Structures are given as structure tokens and as C-alpha cells.
CSV table of C-alpha atoms and ligand atoms in Angstrom, one decimal:
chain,number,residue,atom,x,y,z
A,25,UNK,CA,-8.0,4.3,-18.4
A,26,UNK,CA,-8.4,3.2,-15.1
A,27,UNK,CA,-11.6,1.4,-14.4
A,28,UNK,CA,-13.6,0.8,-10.9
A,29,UNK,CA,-16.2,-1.3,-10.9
A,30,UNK,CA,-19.6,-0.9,-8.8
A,31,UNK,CA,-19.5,-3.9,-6.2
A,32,UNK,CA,-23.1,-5.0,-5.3
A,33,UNK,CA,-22.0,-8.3,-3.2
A,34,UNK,CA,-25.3,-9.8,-5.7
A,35,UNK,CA,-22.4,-12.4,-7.2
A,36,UNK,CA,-23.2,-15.1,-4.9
A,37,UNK,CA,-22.2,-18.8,-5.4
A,38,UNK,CA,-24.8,-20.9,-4.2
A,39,UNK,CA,-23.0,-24.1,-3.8
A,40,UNK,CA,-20.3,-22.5,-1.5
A,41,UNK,CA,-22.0,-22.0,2.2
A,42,UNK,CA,-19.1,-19.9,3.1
A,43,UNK,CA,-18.8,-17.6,0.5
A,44,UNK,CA,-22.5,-16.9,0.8
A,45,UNK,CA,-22.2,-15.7,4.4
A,46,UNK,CA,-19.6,-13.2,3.6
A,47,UNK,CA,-22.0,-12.2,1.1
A,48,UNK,CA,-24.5,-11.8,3.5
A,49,UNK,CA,-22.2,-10.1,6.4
A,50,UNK,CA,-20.7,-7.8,3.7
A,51,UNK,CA,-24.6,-6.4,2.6
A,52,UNK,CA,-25.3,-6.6,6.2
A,53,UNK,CA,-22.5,-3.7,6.8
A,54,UNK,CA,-23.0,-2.2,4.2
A,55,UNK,CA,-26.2,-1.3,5.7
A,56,UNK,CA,-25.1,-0.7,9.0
A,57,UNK,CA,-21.7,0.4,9.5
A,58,UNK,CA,-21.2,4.6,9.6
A,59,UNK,CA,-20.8,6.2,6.3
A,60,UNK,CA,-18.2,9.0,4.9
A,61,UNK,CA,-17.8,10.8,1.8
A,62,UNK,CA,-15.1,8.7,-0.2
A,63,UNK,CA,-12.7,9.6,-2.2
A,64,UNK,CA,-13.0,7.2,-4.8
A,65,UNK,CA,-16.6,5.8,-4.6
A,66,UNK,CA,-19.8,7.8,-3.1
A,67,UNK,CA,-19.1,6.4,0.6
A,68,UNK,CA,-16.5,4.9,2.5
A,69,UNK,CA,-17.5,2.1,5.4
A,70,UNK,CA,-16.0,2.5,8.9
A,71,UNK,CA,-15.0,-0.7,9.5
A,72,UNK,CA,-13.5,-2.0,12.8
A,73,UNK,CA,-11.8,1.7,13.1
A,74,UNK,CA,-10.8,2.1,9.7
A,75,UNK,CA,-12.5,3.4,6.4
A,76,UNK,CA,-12.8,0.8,3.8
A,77,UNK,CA,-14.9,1.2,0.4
A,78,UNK,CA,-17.0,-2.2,-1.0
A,79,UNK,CA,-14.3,-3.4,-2.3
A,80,UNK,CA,-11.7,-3.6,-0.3
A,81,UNK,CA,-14.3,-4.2,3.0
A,82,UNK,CA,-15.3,-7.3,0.9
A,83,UNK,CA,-11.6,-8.3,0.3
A,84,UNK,CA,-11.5,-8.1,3.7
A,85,UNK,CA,-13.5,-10.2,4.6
A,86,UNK,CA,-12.5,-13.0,1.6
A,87,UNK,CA,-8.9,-12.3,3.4
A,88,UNK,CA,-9.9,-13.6,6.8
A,89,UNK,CA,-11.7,-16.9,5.4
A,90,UNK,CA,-9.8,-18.4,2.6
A,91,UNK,CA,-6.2,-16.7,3.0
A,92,UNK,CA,-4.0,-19.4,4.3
A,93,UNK,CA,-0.9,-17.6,5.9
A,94,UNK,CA,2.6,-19.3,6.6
A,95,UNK,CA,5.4,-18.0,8.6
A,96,UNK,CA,7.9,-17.7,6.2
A,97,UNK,CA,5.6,-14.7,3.8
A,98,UNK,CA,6.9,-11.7,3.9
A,99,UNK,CA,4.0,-8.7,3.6
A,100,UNK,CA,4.5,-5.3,2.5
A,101,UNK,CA,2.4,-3.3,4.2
A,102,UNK,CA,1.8,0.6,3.7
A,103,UNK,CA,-0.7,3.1,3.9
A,104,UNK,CA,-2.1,4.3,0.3
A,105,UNK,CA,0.9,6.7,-1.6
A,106,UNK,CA,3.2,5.8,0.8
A,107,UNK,CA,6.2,3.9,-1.1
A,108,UNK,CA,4.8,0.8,-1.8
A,109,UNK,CA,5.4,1.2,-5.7
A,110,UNK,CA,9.2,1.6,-5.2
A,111,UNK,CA,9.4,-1.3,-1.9
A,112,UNK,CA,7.9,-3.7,-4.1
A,113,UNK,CA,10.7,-3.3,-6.8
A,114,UNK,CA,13.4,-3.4,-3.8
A,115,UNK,CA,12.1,-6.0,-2.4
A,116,UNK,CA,11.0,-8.1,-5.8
A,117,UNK,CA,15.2,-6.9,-6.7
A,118,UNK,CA,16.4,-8.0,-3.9
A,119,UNK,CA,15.3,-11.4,-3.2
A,120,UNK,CA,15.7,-12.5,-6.4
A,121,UNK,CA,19.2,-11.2,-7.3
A,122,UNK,CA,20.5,-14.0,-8.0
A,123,UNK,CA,17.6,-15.1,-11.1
A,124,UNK,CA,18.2,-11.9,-13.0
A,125,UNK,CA,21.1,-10.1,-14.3
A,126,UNK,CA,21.0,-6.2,-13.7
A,127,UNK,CA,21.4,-5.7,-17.8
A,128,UNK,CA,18.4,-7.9,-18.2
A,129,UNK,CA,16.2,-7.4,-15.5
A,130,UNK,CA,12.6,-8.5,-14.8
A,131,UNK,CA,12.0,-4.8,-14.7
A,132,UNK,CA,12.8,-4.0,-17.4
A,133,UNK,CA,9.2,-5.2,-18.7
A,134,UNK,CA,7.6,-5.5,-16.5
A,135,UNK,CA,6.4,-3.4,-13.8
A,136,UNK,CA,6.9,-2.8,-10.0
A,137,UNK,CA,3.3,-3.9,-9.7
A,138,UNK,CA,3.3,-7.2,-10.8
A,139,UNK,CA,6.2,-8.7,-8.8
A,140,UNK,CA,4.3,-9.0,-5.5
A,141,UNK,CA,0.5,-10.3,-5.7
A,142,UNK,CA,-2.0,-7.7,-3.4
A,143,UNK,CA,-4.3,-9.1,-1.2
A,144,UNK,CA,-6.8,-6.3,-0.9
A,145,UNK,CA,-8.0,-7.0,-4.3
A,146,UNK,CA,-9.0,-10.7,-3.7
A,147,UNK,CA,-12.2,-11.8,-5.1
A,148,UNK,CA,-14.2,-15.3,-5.0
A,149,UNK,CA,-12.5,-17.7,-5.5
A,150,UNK,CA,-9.5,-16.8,-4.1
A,151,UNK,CA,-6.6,-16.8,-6.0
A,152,UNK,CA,-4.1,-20.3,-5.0
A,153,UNK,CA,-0.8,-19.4,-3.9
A,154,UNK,CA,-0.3,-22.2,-2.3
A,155,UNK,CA,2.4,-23.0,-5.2
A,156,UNK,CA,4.0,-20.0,-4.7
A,157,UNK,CA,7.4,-21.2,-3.1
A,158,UNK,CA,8.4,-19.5,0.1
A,159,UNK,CA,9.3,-16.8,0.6
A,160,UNK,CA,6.2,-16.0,-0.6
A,161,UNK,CA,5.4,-11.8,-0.9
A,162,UNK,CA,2.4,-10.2,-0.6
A,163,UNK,CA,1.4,-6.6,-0.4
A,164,UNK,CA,-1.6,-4.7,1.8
A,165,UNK,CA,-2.8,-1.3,2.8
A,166,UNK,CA,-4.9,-3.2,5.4
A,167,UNK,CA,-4.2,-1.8,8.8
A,168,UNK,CA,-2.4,-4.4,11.1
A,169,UNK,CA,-5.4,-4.9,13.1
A,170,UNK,CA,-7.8,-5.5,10.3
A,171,UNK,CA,-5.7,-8.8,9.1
A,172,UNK,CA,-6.7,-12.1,10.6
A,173,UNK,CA,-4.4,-13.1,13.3
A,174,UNK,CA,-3.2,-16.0,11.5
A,175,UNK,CA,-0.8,-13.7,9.7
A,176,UNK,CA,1.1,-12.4,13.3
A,177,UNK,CA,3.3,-15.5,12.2
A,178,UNK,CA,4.3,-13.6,9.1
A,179,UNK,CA,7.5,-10.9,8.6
A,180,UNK,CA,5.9,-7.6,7.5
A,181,UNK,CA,7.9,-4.7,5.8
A,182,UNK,CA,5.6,-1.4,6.5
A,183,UNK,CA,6.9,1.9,4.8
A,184,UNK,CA,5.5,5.1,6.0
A,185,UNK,CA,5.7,8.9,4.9
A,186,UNK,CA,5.0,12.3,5.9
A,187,UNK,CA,1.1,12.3,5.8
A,188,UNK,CA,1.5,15.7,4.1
A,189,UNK,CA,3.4,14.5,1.3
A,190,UNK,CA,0.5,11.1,1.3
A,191,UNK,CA,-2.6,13.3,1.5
A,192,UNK,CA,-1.4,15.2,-1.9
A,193,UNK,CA,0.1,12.3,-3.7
A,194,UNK,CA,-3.2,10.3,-2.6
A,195,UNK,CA,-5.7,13.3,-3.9
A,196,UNK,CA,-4.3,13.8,-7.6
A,197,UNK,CA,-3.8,9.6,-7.5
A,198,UNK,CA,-7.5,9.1,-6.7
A,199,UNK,CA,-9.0,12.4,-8.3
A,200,UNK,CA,-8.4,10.4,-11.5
A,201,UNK,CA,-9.7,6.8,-10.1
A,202,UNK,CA,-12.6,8.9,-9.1
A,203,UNK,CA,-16.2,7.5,-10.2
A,204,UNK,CA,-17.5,9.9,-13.5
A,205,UNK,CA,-20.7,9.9,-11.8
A,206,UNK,CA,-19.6,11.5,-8.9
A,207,UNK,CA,-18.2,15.7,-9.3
A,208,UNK,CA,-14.8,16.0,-8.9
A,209,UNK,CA,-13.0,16.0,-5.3
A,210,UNK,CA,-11.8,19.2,-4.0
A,211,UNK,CA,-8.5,19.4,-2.3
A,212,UNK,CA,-9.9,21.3,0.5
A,213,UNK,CA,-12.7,18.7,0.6
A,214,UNK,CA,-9.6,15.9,0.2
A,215,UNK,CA,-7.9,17.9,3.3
A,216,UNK,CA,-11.1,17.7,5.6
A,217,UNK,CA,-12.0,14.3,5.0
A,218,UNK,CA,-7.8,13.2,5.4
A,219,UNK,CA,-8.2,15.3,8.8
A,220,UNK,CA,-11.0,13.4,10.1
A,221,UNK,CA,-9.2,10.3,9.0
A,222,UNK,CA,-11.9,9.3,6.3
A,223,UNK,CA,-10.0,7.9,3.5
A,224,UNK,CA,-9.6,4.4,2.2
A,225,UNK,CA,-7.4,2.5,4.7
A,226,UNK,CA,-7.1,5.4,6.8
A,227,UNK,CA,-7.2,6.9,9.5
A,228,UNK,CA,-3.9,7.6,8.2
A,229,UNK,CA,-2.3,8.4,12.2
A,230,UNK,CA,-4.1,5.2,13.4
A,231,UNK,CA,-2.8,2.9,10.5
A,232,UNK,CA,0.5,3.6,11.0
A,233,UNK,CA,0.4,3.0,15.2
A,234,UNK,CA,-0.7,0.2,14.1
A,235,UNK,CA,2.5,-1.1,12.5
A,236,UNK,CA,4.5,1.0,14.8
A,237,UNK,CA,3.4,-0.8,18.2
A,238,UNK,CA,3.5,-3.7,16.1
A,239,UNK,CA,7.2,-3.4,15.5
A,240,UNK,CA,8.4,-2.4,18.8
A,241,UNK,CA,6.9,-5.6,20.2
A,242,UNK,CA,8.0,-7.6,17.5
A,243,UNK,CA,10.9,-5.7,16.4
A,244,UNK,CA,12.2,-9.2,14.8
A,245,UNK,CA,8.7,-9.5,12.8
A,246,UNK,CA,8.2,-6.1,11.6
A,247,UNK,CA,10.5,-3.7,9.5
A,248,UNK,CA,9.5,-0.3,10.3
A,249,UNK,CA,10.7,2.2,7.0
A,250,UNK,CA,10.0,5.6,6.0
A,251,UNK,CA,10.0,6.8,2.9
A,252,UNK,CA,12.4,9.8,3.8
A,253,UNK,CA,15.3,7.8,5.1
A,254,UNK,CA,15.0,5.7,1.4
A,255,UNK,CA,15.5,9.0,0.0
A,256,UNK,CA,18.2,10.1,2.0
A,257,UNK,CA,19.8,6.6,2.5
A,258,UNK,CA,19.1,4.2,-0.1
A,259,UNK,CA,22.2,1.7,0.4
A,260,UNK,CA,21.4,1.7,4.4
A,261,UNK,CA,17.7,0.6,3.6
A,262,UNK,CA,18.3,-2.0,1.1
A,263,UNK,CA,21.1,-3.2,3.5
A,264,UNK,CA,18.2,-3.8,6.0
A,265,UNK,CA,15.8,-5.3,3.6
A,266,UNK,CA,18.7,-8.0,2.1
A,267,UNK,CA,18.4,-9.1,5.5
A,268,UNK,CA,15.1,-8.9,6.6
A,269,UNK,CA,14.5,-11.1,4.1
A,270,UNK,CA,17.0,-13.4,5.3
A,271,UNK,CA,19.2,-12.7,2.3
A,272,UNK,CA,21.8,-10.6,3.7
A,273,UNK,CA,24.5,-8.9,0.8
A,274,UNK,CA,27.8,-11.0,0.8
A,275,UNK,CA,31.4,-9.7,1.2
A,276,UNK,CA,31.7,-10.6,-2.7
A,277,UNK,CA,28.5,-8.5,-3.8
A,278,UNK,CA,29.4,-5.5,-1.6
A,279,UNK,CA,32.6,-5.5,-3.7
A,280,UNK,CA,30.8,-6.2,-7.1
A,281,UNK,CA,28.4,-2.9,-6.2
A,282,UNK,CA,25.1,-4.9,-5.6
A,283,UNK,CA,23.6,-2.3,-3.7
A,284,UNK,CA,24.2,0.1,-5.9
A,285,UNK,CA,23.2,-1.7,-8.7
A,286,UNK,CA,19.4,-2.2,-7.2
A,287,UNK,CA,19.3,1.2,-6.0
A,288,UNK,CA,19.4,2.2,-9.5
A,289,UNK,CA,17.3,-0.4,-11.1
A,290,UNK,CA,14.7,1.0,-8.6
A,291,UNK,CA,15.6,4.8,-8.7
A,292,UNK,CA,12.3,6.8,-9.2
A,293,UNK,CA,14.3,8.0,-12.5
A,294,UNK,CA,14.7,4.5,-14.0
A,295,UNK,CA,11.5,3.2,-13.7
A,296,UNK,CA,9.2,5.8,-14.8
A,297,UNK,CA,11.5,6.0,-17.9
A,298,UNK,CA,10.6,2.9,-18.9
A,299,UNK,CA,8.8,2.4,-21.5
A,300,UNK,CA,6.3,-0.6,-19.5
A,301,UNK,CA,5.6,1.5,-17.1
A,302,UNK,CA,4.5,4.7,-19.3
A,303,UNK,CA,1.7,3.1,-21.0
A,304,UNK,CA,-1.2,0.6,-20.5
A,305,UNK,CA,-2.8,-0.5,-17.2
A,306,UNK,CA,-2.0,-2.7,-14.2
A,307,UNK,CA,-4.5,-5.0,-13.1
A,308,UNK,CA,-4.9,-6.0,-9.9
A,309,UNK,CA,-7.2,-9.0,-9.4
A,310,UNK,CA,-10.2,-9.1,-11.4
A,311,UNK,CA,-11.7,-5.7,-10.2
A,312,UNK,CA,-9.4,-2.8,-10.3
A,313,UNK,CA,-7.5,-1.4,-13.1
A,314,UNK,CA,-4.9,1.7,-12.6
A,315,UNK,CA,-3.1,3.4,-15.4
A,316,UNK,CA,0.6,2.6,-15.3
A,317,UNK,CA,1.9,5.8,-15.0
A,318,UNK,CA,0.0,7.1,-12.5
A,319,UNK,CA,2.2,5.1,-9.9
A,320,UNK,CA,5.1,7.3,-11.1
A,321,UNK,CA,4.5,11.4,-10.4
A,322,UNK,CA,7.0,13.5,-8.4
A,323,UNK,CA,8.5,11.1,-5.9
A,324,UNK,CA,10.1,13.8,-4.3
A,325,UNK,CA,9.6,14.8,-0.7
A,326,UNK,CA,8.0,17.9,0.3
A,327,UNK,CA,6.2,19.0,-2.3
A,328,UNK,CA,3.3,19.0,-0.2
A,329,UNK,CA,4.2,22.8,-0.1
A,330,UNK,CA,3.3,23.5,-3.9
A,331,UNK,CA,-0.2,22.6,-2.5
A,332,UNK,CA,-1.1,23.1,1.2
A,333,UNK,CA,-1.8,26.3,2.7
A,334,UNK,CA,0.3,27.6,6.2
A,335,UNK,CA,-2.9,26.9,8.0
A,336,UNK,CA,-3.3,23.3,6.3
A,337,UNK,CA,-0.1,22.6,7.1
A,338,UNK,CA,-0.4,23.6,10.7
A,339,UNK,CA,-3.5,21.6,11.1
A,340,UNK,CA,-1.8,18.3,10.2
A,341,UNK,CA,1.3,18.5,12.2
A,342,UNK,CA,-0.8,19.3,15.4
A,343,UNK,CA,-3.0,16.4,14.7
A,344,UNK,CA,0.6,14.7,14.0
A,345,UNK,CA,2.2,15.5,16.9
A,346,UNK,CA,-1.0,14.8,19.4
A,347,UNK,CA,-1.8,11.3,17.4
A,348,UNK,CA,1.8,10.2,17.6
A,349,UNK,CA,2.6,11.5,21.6
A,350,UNK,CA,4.5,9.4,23.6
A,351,UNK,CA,5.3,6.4,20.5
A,352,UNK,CA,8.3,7.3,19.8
A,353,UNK,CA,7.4,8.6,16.1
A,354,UNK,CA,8.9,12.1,15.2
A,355,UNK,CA,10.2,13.6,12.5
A,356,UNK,CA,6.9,14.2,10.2
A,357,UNK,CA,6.8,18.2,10.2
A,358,UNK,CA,9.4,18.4,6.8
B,17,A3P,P1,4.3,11.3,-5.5
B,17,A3P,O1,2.8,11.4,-5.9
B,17,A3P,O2,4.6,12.2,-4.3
B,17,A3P,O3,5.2,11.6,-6.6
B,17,A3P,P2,2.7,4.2,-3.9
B,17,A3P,O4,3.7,3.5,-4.6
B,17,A3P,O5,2.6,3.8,-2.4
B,17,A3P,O6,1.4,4.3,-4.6
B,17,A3P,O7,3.2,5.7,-3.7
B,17,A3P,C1,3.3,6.5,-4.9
B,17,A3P,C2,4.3,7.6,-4.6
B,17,A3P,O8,5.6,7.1,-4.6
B,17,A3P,C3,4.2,8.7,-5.6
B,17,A3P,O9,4.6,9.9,-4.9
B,17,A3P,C4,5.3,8.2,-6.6
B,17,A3P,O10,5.8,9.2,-7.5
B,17,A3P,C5,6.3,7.7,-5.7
B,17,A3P,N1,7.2,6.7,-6.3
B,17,A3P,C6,6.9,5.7,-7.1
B,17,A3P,N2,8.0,5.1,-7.4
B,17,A3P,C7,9.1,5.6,-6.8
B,17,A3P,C8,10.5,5.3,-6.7
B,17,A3P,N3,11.0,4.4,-7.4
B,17,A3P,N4,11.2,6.1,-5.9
B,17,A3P,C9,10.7,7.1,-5.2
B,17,A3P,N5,9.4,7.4,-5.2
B,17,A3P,C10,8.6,6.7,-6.0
């Protein structure tokens, strides 16, 4: 089951002057701002350059009043399919290697999703995390510019992969989130709309610039991943996260196989064969729930080419390669 409500913005508090002016921006752009097909709901909102449904616009919104960053957070940030799933178990393992033994782990019952609260799901009231002790982890698909500026003091992790592989994993994720109401979304119809950069979060090409320019300014602030290099070089990434997070691997645990130890606590292999993550739902603030399993498919890359035609294919990587000119990215044609 995975359930989505209808978000009418009609929930107002009366007593709390703030909340009632998002409430009153949020119907006010809902009116206003353009429309696209969604994906998920009816219509997605183009909101400061990037396509939100109500929800998350609303999140959005709750974000920039009541979320109270500090310097030492450390926010994962990805685009929708990307890797967040398996970062958040790296990261969750990680950090907290010390607090759980690798024969009784946290994961073992609990899953990837729960470890690291998400921010685009916030509702009124916010939830406090202010006795969260540092360093406190969050997770967003937000795009870098859509998150208020108090959060440039924070350490961001971004993962990114091969839109191909992102647009397939993203249309069979979403095709079962998909309102009953509406008829089902086609892939070619999926294909446009990702082309035109109108899905939630997206444009995908802009979202990731976003984290990208980001990075190379504040290479110190922002870890730049992909997905691919994870898959190809686990122990290198993990390496780079341990001290990111300013918990680099010891002498003594490089000896003891640490690395090797999270790797496979987080492996695509071990945690969809668990049995928490095969049934039941995880919930993610008070609106959304997602079936477990769906977070677990394939995790393989390429098989984009089980799905998209020559010519689909060709369409992306030109937009790829014209999007991403002169940044530095390459590397997204496999
Ligand atoms: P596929 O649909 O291509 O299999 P996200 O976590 O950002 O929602 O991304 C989900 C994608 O990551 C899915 O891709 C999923 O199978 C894959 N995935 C989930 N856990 C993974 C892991 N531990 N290792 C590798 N890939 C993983």
C-alpha cells in the first residue's frame, strides 16, 4: 500500500500568524505558478525553476520558516531514484560505527529509511530536532537553490546518477505511487515530460548543476558522488564519506576490515533480503507512505537499455551533453 494524500492547504491554525501566511502563499501558487502533467499527482508546480507537487511545494515553504539549521548537519541531498536509499545506510553505518556491532546491526530491523529524518515531508508543526545531537542528518531532493540560505552553513553529501538509469527507476517507482484516479503513466509520456524537465524535483540536468557548482565553490562543504563510482568503488566512497563526516577510518579499523564490513551491511544484496525491508510501509512524516520494497528493484546500472529506445536514448544524452557543457560533468552516456 502506499498512500498519497490530497493536500488542500484548508488545515490552517488560526492562532499561528505564520503558519497562516504560508497557507495563504502556498494557495496563492497554487493558482498562479505554471502547471505540468505530474507524475504522481494531476499537476506539478513550477516553482522557482523546479517542479514541485503540493506537497512538497508546501514543505518547502514550512522548510524556509521554521527549519532551524546548524553548521555541523550534514544533508543528503539527491535527485529522486538517485542512491539516496543506499547513502542513507552508508552514511547512518558509518557514523555510528562505533554504537552497533556489525552482527547486530541497526539494520538489521530496521530500514535504510528511518535512520536519517527527510525534510521534504515536513508538515505543521514542524517536527523538533533540536534534541537531535550533532551531527545531526537530514535528507532532501530539494534542489540547492530551493533551500533557505541559512543551510549554506551546513556539509551536504549529493549522489547523482545516469539520468537514464533515474528516469526508468523513477517511472516504475512512481507508476505505483500514482493517484487511482488518475490513468496510468506511460513511459513514453514519463520520457517527454523527464525531457522537458517536468518531474518532481526536476529538472533533473538543472538539480544536479546545482550541487555541482555548489561543490566546486565549496568543495570543503559539498561531497559530490555518483552512484556509478559506489558501484564500481565502494571501499574508495565510504573512505570519503568516514571523513566527510569527520570520522575518518583508523589504522586499527582498516586492519579489522571496517570498510568492508559496511560495504556489505549496505550491499543492494543484504538489504533487500531482509526481511524489514520486504514487507510493510515506511512513513515519512505524517503524509506519505511508500511500500518498503519498492526502494529495493534492480540496483544495477544500465538497465535503462531493457527500456529506452536508440532514439530515446540519443535524445537524453544530447540534452546531457548540451545541459552539462563546459561544468566539468561527463561520463553519463553508459
Ligand atoms: P533501480 O530502480 O534502478 O533498481 P533511491 O534510494 O534514491 O530512491 O534510489 C532507488 C534506486 O537505488 C533503485 O534503483 C534501487 O534498486 C537502488 N538501490 C536501493 N538500495 C541500493 C543499494 N543498497 N545498493 C545499490 N542500489 C540500491
Amino acid at each position: 500500500m502506499s498512500t498519497f494524500p490530497s493536500f488542500t492547504g484548508s488545515e490552517c491554525e488560526e492562532d499561528d500568524v505564520e503558519y497562516n501566511k504560508i497557507c495563504d502563499k502556498h494557495k496563492h501558487l497554487l493558482e498562479t505558478l505554471p502547471k505540468s502533467g505530474g507524475w504522481m499527482e494531476q499537476h506539478l508546480y513550477n516553482y522557482n525553476g523546479f517542479w514541485l507537487n503540493q506537497m512538497f511545494l508546501k514543505a518547502n515553504l514550512l522548510v524556509h520558516t521554521y527549519f532551524k539549521s546548524e553548521p555541523t548537519d550534514i544533508v543528503l541531498a539527491s535527485f529522486m531514484k538517485s542512491g539516496n536509499t543506499w547513502l542513507k545506510a552508508l552514511m547512518f553505518s558509518t557514523l555510528n560505527r562505533d554504537r552497533y556491532s556489525f552482527s547486530n546491526h541497526y539494520l538489521h530491523n530496521n530500514s535504510p529509511q528511518s535512520t536519517i529524518p527527510f525534510l521534504d515531508v515536513e508538515t505543521y508543526p514542524m517536527t523538533d530536532f533540536t534534541t537531535v545531537s550533532a551531527p545531526r542528518l537530514f535528507s532532501t531532493h530539494f534542489a540547492r537553490t530551493l533551500l533557505p540560505a541559512c543551510m549554506s552553513s551546513c556539509k551536504f553529501i549529493y549522489v547523482c546518477r545516469n539520468p537514464k538509469d533515474v528516469l526508468v527507476s523513477k517511472w516504475l517507482f512512481m507508476s505505483k505511487l500514482r493517484s487511482k484516479d488518475l490513468p496510468p503513466l506511460s513511459l513514453d509520456e514519463a520520457f517527454e515530460l523527464f525531457c522537458l524537465g517536468a518531474t518532481e524535483f526536476g529538472p533533473f540536468w538543472e538539480h544536479v548543476l546545482s550541487y555541482w557548482r555548489a561543490s566546486l565553490e565549496s568543495p570543503d562543504k559539498i561531497l559530490f558522488l555518483r552512484y556509478e563510482e559506489l558501484k564500481k568503488q565502494p571501499e574508495v566512497v565510504v573512505r570519503k564519506l568516514a571523513d566527510f563526516m569527520g570520522k575518518p577510518i583508523s589504522m586499527e579499523e582498516e586492519k579489522k576490515g571496517v570498510v568492508g564490513e559496511i560495504i556489505n551491511l549496505c550491499s543492494f544484496e543484504n538489504l533487500s533480503n531482509l526481511e524489514v525491508n520486504k514487507k510493510g510501509v515506511d512513513k515519512f512524516g505524517r503524509l506519505l507512505e511508500v511500500e518498503k520494497k519498492g526502494f529495493f528493484r534492480k540496483g544495477e546500472i544500465g538497465d535503462w537499455k531493457n527500456y529506452l529506445s536508440e532514439e530515446m536514448k540519443d535524445r537524453i544524452d544530447g540534452i546531457t551533453e548540451q545541459k552539462f557543457q563546459g561544468s566539468g560533468l561527463i561520463g553519463f552516456g553508459e
